[in-house]
PDB file of C-alpha atoms in Angstrom:
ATOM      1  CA  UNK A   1     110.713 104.254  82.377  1.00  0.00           C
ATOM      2  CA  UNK A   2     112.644 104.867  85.609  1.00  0.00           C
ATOM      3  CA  UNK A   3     115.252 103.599  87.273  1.00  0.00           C
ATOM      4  CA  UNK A   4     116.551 104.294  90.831  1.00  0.00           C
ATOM      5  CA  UNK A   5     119.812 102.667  92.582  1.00  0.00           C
ATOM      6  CA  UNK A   6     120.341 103.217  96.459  1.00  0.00           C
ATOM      7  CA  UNK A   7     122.314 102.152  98.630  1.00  0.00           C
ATOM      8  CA  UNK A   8     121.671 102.571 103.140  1.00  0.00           C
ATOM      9  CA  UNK A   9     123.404 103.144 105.728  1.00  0.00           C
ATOM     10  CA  UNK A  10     122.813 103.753 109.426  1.00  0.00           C
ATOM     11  CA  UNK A  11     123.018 106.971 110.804  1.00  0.00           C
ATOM     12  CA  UNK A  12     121.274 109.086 113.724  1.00  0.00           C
ATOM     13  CA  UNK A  13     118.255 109.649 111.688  1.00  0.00           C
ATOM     14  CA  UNK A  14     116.472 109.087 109.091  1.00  0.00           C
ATOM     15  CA  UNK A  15     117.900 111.205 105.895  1.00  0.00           C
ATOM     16  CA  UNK A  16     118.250 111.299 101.851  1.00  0.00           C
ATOM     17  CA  UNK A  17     121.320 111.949 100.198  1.00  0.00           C
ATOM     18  CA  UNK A  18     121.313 112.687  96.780  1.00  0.00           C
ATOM     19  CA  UNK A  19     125.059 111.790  95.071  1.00  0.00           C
ATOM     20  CA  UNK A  20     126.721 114.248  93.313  1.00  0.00           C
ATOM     21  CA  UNK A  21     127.528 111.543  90.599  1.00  0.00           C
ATOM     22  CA  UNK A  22     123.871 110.444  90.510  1.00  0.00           C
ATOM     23  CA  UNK A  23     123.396 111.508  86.545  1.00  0.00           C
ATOM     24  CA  UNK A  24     127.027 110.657  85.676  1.00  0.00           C
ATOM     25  CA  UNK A  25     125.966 107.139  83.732  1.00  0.00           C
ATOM     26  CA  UNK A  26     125.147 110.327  80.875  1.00  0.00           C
ATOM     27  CA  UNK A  27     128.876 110.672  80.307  1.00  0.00           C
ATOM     28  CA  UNK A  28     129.416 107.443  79.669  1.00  0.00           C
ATOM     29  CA  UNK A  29     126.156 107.104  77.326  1.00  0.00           C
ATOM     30  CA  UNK A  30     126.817 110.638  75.593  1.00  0.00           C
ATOM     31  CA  UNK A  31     130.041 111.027  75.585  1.00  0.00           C
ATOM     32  CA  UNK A  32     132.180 113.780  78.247  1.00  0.00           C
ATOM     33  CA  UNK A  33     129.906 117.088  77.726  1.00  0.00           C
ATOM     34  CA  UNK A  34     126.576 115.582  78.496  1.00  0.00           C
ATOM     35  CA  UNK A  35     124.486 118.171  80.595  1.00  0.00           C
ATOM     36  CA  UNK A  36     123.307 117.652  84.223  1.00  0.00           C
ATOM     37  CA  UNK A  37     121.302 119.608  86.730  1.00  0.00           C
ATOM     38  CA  UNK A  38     118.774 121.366  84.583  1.00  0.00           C
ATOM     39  CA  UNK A  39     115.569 122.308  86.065  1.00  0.00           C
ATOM     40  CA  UNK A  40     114.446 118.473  84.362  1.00  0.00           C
ATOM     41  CA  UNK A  41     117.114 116.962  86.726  1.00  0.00           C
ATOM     42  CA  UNK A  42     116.158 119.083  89.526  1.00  0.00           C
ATOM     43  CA  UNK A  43     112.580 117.538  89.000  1.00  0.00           C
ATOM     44  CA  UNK A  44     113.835 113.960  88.894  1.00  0.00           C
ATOM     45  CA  UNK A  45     115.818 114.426  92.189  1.00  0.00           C
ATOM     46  CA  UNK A  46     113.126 115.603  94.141  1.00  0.00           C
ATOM     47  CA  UNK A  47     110.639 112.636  93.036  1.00  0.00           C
ATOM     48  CA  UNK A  48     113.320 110.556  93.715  1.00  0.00           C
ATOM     49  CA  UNK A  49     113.679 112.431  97.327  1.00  0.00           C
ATOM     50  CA  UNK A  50     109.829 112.472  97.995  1.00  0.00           C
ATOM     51  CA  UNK A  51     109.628 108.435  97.099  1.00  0.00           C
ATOM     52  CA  UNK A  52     112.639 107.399  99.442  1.00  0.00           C
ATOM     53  CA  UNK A  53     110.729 109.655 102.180  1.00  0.00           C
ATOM     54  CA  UNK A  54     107.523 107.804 101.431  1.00  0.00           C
ATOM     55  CA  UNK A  55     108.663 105.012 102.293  1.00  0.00           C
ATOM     56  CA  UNK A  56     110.885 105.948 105.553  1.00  0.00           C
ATOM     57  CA  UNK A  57     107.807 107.693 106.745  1.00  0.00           C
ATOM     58  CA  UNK A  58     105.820 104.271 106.509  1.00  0.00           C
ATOM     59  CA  UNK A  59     108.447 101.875 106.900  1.00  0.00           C
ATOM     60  CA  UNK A  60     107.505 101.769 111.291  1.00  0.00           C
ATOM     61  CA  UNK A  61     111.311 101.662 111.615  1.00  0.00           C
ATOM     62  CA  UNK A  62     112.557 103.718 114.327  1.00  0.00           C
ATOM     63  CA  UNK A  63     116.555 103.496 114.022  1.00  0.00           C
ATOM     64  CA  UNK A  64     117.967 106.237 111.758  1.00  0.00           C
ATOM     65  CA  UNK A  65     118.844 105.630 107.830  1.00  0.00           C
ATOM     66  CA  UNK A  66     120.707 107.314 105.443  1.00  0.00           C
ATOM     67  CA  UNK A  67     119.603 106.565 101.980  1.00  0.00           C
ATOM     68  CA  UNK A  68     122.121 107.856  99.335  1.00  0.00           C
ATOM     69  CA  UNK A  69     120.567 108.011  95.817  1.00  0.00           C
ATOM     70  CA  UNK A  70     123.196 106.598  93.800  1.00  0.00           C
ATOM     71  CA  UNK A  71     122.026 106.541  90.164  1.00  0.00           C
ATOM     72  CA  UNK A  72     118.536 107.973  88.806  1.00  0.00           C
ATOM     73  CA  UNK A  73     118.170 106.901  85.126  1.00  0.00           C
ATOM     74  CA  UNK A  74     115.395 108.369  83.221  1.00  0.00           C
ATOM     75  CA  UNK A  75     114.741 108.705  79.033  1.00  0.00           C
ATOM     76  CA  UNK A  76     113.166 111.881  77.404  1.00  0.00           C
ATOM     77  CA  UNK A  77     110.031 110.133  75.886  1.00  0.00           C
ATOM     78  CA  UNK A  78     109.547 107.187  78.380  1.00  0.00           C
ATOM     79  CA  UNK A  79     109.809 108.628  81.873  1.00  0.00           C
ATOM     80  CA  UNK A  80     106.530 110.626  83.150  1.00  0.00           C
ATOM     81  CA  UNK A  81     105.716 112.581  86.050  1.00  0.00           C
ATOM     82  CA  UNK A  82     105.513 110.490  89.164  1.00  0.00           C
ATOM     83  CA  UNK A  83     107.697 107.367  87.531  1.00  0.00           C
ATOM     84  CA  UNK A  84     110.666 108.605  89.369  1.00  0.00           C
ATOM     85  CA  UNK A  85     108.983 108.614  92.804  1.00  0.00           C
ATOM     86  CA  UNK A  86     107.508 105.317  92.138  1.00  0.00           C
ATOM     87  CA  UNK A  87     111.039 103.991  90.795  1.00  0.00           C
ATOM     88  CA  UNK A  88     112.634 105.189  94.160  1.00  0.00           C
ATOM     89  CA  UNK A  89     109.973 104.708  96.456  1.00  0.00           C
ATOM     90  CA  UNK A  90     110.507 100.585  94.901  1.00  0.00           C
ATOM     91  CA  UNK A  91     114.452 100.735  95.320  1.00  0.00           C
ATOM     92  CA  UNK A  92     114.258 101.983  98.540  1.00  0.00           C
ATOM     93  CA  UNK A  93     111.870  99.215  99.911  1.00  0.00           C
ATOM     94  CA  UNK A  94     114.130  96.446  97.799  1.00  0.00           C
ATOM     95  CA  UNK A  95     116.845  98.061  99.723  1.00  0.00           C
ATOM     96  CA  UNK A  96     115.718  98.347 103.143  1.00  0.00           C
ATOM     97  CA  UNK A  97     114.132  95.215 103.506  1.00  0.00           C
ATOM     98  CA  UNK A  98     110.802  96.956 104.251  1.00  0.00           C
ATOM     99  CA  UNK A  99     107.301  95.276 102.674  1.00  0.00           C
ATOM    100  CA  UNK A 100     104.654  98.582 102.955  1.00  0.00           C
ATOM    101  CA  UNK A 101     101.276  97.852 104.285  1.00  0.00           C
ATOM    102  CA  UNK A 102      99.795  99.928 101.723  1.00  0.00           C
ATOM    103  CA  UNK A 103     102.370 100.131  98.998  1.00  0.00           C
ATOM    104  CA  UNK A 104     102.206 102.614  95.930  1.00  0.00           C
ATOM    105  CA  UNK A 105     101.172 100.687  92.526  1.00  0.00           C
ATOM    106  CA  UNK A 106     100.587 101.645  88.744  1.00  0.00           C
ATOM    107  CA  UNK A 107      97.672 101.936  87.451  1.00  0.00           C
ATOM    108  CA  UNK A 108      95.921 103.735  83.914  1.00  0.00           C
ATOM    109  CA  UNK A 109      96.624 107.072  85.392  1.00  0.00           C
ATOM    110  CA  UNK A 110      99.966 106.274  86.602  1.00  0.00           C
ATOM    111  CA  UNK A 111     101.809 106.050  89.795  1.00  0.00           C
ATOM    112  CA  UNK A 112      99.270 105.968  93.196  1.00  0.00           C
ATOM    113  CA  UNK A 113     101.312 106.530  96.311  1.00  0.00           C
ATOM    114  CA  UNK A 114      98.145 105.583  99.008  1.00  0.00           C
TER     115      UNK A 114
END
């Protein structure tokens, strides 16, 4: 289980942002000391990074982008290694307006990025 929430915005070139508030939905689910920005967290961003770039890479759009990751929601048990970059890669496509050629899917092993 992942969930990604971007928003875009033009700029010069082509860029990801990462929000400093991007984990803060934890202090409203546990409460004012929930912990952020563990070497977990750290993990989650950069999936999150590598799937936005994925898809700028492939998107054959040539003005510049700035995609801000807004919110990256993920659960201890549920959320596996390449779920995030699948989860963004999918947010930032929804967002961009872009339909891949060759998009990523799911399959038994988990998330194929082509």
């Amino acid at each position: 289980m992942a969930k990604v929430s971007v928003r875009v915005e033009a700029c010069a070139h082509d860029e990801v942002v990462v929000s400093d508030e991007v984990f803060a939905w934890r202090r409203d689910v546990h409460g004012p000391q929930a912990v952020s920005g563990g070497p977990g967290d750290q993990e989650l961003v950069a999936e999150a990074v590598a799937g936005v770039r994925y898809v700028l890479v492939r998107s054959g759009h040539h003005t510049g982008r700035s995609v801000t990751l807004i919110r990256i929601l993920d659960t201890p048990v549920d959320t596996g290694p390449g779920d995030m970059k699948f989860a963004a890669a999918m947010a930032a496509c929804q967002a961009l307006e872009v339909k891949l050629e060759n998009p990523p899917f799911i399959d038994a092993s988990g998330a194929v990025f082509p």
